[in-house]
Structure formats: structure tokens, C-alpha cells
PDB file of C-alpha atoms in Angstrom:
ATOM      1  CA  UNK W  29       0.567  79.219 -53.827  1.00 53.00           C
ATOM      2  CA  UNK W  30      -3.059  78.441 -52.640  1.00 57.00           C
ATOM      3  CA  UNK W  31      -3.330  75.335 -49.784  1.00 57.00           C
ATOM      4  CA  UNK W  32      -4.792  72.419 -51.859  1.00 63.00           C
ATOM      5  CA  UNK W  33      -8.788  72.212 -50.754  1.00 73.00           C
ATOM      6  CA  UNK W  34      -7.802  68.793 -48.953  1.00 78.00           C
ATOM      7  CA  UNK W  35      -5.533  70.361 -46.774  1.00 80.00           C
ATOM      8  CA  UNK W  36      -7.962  73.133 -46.219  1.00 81.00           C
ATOM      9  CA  UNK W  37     -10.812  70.838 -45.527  1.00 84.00           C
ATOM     10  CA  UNK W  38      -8.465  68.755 -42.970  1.00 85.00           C
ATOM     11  CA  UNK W  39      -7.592  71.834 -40.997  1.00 82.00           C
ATOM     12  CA  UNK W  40     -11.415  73.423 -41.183  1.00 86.00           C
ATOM     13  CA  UNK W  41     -12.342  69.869 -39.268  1.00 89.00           C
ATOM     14  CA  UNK W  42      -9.381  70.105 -36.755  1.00 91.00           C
ATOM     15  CA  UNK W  43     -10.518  73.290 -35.465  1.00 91.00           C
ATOM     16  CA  UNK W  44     -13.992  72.766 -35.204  1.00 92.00           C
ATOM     17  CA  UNK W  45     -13.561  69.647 -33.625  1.00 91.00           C
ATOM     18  CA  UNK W  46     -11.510  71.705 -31.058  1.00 93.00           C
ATOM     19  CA  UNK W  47     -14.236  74.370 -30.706  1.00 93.00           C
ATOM     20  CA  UNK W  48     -16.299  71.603 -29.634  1.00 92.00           C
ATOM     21  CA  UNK W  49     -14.227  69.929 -27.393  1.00 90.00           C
ATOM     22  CA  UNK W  50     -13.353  73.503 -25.848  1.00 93.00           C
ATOM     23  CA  UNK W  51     -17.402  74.193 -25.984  1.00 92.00           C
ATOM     24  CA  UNK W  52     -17.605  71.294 -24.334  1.00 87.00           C
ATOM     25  CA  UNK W  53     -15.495  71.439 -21.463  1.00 86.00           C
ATOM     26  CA  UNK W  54     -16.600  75.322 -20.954  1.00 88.00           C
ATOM     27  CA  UNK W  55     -20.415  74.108 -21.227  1.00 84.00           C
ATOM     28  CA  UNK W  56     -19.515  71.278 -17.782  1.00 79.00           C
ATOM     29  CA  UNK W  57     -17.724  73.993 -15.816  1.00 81.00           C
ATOM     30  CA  UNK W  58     -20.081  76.840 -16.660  1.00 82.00           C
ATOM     31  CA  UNK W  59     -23.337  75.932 -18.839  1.00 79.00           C
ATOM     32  CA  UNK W  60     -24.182  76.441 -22.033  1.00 81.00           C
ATOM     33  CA  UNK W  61     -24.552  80.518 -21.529  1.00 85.00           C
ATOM     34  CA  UNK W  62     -20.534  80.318 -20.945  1.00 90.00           C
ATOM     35  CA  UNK W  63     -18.974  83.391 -23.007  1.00 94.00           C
ATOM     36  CA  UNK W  64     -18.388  82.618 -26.709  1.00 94.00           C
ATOM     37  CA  UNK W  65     -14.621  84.486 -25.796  1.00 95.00           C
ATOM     38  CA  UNK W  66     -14.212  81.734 -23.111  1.00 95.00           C
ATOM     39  CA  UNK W  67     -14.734  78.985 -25.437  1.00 95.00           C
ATOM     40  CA  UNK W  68     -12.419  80.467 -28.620  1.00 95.00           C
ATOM     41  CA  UNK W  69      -9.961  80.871 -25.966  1.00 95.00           C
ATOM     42  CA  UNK W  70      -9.944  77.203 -25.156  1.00 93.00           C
ATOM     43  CA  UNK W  71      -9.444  76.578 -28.843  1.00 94.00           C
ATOM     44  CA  UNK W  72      -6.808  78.952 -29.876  1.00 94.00           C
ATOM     45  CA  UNK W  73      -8.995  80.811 -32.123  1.00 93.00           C
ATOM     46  CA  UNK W  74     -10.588  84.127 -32.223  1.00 92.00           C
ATOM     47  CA  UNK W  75     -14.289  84.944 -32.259  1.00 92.00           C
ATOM     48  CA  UNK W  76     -14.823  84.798 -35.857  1.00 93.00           C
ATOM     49  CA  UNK W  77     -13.418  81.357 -36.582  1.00 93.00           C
ATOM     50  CA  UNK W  78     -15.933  80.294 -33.987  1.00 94.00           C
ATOM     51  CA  UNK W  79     -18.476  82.288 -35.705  1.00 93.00           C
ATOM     52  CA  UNK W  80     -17.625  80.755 -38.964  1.00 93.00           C
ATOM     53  CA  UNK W  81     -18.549  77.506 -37.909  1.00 94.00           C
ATOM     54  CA  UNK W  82     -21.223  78.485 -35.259  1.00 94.00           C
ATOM     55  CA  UNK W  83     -22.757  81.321 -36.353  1.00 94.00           C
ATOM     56  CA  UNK W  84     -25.216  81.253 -33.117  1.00 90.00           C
ATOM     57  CA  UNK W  85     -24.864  80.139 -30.068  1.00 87.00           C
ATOM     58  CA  UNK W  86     -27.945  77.818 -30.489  1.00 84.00           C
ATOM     59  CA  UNK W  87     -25.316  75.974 -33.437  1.00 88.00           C
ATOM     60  CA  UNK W  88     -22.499  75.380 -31.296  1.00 90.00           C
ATOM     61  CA  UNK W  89     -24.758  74.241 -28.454  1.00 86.00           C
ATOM     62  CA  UNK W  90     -26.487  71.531 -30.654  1.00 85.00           C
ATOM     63  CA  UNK W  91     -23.548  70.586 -32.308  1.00 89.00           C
ATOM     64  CA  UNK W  92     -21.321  69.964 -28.917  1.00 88.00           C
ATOM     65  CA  UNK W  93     -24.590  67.677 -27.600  1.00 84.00           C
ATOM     66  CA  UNK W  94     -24.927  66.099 -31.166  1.00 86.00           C
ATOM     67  CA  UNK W  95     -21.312  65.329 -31.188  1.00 86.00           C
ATOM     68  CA  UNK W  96     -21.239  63.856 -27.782  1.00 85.00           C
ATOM     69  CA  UNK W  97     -24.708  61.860 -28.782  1.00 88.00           C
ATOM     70  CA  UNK W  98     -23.626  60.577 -31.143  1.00 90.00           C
ATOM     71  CA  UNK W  99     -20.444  59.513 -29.236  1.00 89.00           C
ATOM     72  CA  UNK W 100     -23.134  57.601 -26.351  1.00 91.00           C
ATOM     73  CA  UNK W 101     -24.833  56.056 -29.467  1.00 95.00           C
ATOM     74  CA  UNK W 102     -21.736  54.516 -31.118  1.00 96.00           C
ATOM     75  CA  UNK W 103     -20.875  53.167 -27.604  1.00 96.00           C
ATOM     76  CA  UNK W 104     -23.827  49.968 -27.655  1.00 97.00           C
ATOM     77  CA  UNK W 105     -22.715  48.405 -30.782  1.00 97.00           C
ATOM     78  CA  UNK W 106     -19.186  48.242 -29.101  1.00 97.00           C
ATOM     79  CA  UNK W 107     -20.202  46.933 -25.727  1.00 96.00           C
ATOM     80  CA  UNK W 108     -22.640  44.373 -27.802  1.00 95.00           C
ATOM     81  CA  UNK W 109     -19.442  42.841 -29.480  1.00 96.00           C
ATOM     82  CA  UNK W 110     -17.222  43.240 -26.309  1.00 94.00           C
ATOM     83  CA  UNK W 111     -17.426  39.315 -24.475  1.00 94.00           C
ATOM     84  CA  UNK W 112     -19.709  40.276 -22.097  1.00 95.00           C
ATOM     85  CA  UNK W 113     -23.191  39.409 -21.085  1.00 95.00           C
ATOM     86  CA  UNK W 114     -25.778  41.662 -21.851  1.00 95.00           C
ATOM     87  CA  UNK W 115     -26.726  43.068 -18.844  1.00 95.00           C
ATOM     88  CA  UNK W 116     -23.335  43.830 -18.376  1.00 95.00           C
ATOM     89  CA  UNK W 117     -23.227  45.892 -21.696  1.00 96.00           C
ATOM     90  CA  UNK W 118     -26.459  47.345 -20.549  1.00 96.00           C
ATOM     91  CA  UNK W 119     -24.850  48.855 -17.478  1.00 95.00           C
ATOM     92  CA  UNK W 120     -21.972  50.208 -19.029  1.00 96.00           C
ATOM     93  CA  UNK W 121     -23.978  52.003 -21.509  1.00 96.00           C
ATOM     94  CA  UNK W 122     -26.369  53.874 -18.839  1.00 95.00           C
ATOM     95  CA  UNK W 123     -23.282  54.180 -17.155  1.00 93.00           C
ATOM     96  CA  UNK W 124     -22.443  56.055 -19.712  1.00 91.00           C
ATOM     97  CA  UNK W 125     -25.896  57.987 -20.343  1.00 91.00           C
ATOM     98  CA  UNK W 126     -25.774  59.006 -16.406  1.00 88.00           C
ATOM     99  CA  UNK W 127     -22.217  60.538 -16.901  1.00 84.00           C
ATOM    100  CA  UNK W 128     -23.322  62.555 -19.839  1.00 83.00           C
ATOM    101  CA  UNK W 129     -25.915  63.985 -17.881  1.00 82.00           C
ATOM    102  CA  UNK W 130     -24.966  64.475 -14.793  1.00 75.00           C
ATOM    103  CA  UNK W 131     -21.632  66.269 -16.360  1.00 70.00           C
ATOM    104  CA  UNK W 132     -23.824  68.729 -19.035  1.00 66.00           C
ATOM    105  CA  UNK W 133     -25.104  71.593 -16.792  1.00 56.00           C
ATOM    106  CA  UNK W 134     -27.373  73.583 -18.482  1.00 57.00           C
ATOM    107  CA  UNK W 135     -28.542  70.806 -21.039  1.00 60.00           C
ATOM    108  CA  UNK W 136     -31.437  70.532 -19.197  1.00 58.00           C
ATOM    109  CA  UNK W 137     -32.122  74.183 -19.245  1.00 59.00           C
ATOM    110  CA  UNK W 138     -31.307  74.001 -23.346  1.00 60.00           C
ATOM    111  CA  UNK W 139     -33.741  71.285 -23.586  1.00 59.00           C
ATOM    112  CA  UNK W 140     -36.799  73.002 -22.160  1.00 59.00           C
ATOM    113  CA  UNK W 141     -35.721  76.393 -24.207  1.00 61.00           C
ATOM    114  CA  UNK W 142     -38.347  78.418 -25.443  1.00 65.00           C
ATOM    115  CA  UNK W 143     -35.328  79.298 -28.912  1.00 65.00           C
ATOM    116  CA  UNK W 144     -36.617  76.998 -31.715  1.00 66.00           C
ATOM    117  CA  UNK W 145     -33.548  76.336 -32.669  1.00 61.00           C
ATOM    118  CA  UNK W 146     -32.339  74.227 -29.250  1.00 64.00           C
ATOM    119  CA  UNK W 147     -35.817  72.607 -29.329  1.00 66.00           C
ATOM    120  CA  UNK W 148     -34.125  69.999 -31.657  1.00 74.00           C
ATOM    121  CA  UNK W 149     -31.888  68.496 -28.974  1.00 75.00           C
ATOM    122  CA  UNK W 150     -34.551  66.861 -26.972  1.00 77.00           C
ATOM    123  CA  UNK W 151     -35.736  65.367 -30.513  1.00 81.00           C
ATOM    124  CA  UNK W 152     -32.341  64.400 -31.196  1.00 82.00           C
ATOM    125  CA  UNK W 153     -31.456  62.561 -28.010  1.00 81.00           C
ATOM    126  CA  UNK W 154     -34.446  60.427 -28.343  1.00 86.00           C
ATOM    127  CA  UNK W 155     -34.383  59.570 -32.372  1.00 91.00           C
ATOM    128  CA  UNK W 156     -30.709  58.835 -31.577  1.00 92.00           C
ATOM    129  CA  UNK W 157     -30.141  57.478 -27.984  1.00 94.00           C
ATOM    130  CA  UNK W 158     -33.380  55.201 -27.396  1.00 95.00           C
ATOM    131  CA  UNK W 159     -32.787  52.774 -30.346  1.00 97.00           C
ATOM    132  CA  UNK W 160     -29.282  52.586 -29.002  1.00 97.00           C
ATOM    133  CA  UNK W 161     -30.645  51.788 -25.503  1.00 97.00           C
ATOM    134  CA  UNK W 162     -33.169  49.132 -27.148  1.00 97.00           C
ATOM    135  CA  UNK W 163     -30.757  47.444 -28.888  1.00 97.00           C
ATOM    136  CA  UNK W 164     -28.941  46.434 -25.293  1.00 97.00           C
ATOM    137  CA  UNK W 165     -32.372  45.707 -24.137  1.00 97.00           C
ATOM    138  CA  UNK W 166     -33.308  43.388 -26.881  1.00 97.00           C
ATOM    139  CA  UNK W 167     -29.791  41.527 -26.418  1.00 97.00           C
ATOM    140  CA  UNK W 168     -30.758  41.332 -22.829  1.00 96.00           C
ATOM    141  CA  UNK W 169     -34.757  39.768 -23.084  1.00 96.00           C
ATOM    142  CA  UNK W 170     -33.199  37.699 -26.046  1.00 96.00           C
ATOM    143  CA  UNK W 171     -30.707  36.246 -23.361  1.00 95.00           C
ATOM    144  CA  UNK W 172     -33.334  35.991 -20.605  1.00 95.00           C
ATOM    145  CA  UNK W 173     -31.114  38.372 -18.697  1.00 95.00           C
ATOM    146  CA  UNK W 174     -33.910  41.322 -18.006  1.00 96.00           C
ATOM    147  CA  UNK W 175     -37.438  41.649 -17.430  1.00 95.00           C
ATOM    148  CA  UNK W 176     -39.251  41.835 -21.197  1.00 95.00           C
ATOM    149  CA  UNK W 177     -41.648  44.524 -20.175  1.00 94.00           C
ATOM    150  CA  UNK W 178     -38.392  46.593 -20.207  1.00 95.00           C
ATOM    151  CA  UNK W 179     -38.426  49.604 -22.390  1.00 96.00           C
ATOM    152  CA  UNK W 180     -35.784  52.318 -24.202  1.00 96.00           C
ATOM    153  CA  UNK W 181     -37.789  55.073 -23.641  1.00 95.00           C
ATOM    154  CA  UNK W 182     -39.209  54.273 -19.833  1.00 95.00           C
ATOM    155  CA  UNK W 183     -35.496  53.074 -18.783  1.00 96.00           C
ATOM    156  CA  UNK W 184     -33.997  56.302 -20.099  1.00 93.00           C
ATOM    157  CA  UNK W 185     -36.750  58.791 -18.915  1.00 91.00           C
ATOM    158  CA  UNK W 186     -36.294  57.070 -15.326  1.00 93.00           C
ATOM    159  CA  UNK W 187     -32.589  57.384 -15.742  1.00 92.00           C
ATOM    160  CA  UNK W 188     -33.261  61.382 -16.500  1.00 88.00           C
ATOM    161  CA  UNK W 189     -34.895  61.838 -13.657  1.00 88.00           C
ATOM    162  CA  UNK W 190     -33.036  60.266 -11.384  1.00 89.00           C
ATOM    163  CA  UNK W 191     -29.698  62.370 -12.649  1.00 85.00           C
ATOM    164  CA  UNK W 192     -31.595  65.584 -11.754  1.00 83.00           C
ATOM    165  CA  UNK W 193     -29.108  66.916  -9.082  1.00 80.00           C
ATOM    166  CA  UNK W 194     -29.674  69.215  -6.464  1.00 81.00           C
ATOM    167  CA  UNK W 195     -29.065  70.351  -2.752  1.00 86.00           C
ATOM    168  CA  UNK W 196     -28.007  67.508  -0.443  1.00 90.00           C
ATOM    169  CA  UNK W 197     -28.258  64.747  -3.690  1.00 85.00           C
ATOM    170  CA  UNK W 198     -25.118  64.513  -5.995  1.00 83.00           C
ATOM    171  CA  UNK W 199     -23.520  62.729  -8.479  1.00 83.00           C
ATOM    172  CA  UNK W 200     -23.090  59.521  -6.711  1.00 89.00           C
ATOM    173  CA  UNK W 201     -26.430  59.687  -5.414  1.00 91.00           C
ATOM    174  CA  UNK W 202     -27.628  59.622  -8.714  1.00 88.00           C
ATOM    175  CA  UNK W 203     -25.233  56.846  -9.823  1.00 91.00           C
ATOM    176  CA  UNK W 204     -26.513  54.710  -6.747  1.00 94.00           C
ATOM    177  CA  UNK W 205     -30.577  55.165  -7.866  1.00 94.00           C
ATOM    178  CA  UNK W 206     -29.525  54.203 -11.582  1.00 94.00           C
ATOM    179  CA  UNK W 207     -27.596  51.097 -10.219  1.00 95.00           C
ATOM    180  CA  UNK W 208     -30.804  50.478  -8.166  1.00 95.00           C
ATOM    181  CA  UNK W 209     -33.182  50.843 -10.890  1.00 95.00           C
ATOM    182  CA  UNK W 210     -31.351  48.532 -13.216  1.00 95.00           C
ATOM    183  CA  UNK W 211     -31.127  45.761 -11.024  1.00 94.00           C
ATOM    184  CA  UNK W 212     -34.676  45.841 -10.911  1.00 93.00           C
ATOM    185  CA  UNK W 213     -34.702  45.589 -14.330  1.00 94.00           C
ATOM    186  CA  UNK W 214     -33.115  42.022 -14.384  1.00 93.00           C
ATOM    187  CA  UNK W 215     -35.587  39.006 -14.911  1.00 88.00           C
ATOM    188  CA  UNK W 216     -36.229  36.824 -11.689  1.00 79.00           C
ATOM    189  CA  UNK W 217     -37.212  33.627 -11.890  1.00 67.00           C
TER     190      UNK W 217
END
């Protein structure tokens, strides 16, 4: 007897959500080039199931980042409810952004690819992440918590920048600029 298409549906969206998390946690330890075997592997699937629902590489790539972009997005409506002021909330949330980057290697590599098809991330992050950034930002000016001239885009191109790692400055070098930088975004009197 054939598996009713609801139950077919349910498992279809179990395993690719655990392709992604296994792309995921293969794309931190070895960039987005890590083997396709690797990452089926992680899942408990073979190579065509991840082929099924990624036929290319550039797929699975974009839909591990989208995944976990949309994840950072869904985050400032949270911290704007949570009972905290909004410069707190702000925090969190690049706290947030800075983990996702400094944890994707290779994302910056898939961002400046010259494959058409990963060009979309860099598109992606910004039509999704800075309104999420602005809306912390508004709650903050609105509050008279940080400096008005304050904006999405500028705070999390700054942020970028300062999570490119390298040689003798790491993670929590990174963390330590972005702390810096977002205390000088706070109004003074």
C-alpha cells in the first residue's frame, strides 16, 4: 500500500532539513567545497537523496545560508518583544550576525563567486538581514538609546569587516571590535 502523500511530504522535509544541518556543520569545519559524500554521510543518506533535493552544489550552498538567514532574521522580532531595552536587543542580534560569520568559512569566498548561481546570497543577506537590523535600530533612535545617523546597511558592512579573520586576529578579536563599534553607536548626551 502506497505511503499517504502527507506522510511522504513530512519525511521529504525531515531529510532535507538534515542535509542542511549536516551541510551546515560540514560547510564550518571545512567550507563550502566540503565533499558532497561528507555531507550525505552526516545525514544518513546517499548521494542521490542529496542530489534530489540539491541538484548542484550552488543549491545546497544557498539553501544552508538561506536557511540560517532566515534563522538571524526571525531572531529581531523576538529580542524586540523580549523585556529588554533596545540597545540591548541590538547587541544580541549582531551578536548573533558576528557568530554567523565568523563560524561560515568559505561564505565569503561563495559571496564573491564568479557561478551565477551563488551570486544570489550576497543579494539575499542584504534584502533579508538589513531590514531586520533596522528594525532594532529604529526601536533604538525611537528610545533615544543610539545615535540617529545610525544605519542597517553601514552597521552591518562595518560588522563584515571587522569579522574578516586572519593570522594573529581571531574570533574574539572580532567580537571585541563589534562590541567597540556598537558602543559607539549609542547616543551621548
Amino acid at each position: 500500500m502506497p505511503e499517504p502523500s502527507g506522510v511522504r511530504r513530512a519525511g521529504m522535509r525531515r531529510t532535507r532539513e538534515a542535509l542542511l544541518e549536516a551541510a551546515a556543520a560540514a560547510f564550518v569545519e571545512q567550507g563550502v567545497q566540503a565533499p558532497i559524500r561528507d555531507i550525505a554521510g552526516r545525514a544518513g543518506v546517499g548521494l542521490g537523496t542529496v542530489y534530489r533535493h540539491f541538484p548542484t552544489r550552488a543549491d545546497l550552498v544557498t539553501a544552508v545560508y538561506r536557511h540560517q538567514i532566515d534563522e538571524c532574521a526571525a531572531l529581531a522580532p523576538k529580542l524586540l518583544r523580549d523585556p529588554i531595552p533596545p540597545a540591548v536587543a541590538l547587541t544580541r542580534w549582531i551578536d548573533s550576525f558576528v557568530e554567523f560569520l565568523v563560524t561560515k568559512h568559505g561564505l565569503g569566498a561563495a559571496l564573491r563567486s564568479e557561478d551565477s548561481s551563488l551570486q544570489n546570497l550576497h543579494t539575499l543577506m542584504l534584502d533579508t538581514l538589513v531590514p531586520a537590523c533596522a528594525t532594532l535600530i529604529d526601536a533604538g533612535v525611537a528610545a533615544g538609546e543610539l545615535d540617529p545617523d545610525v544605519t542597517a546597511y553601514t552597521l552591518m558592512r562595518a560588522v563584515g569587516n571587522l569579522c574578516i579573520l586572519g593570522g594573529d586576529y581571531d574570533r574574539t578579536d572580532a567580537q571585541r571590535m563589534v562590541a567597540r563599534l556598537l558602543t559607539g553607536c549609542r547616543r551621548t548626551s
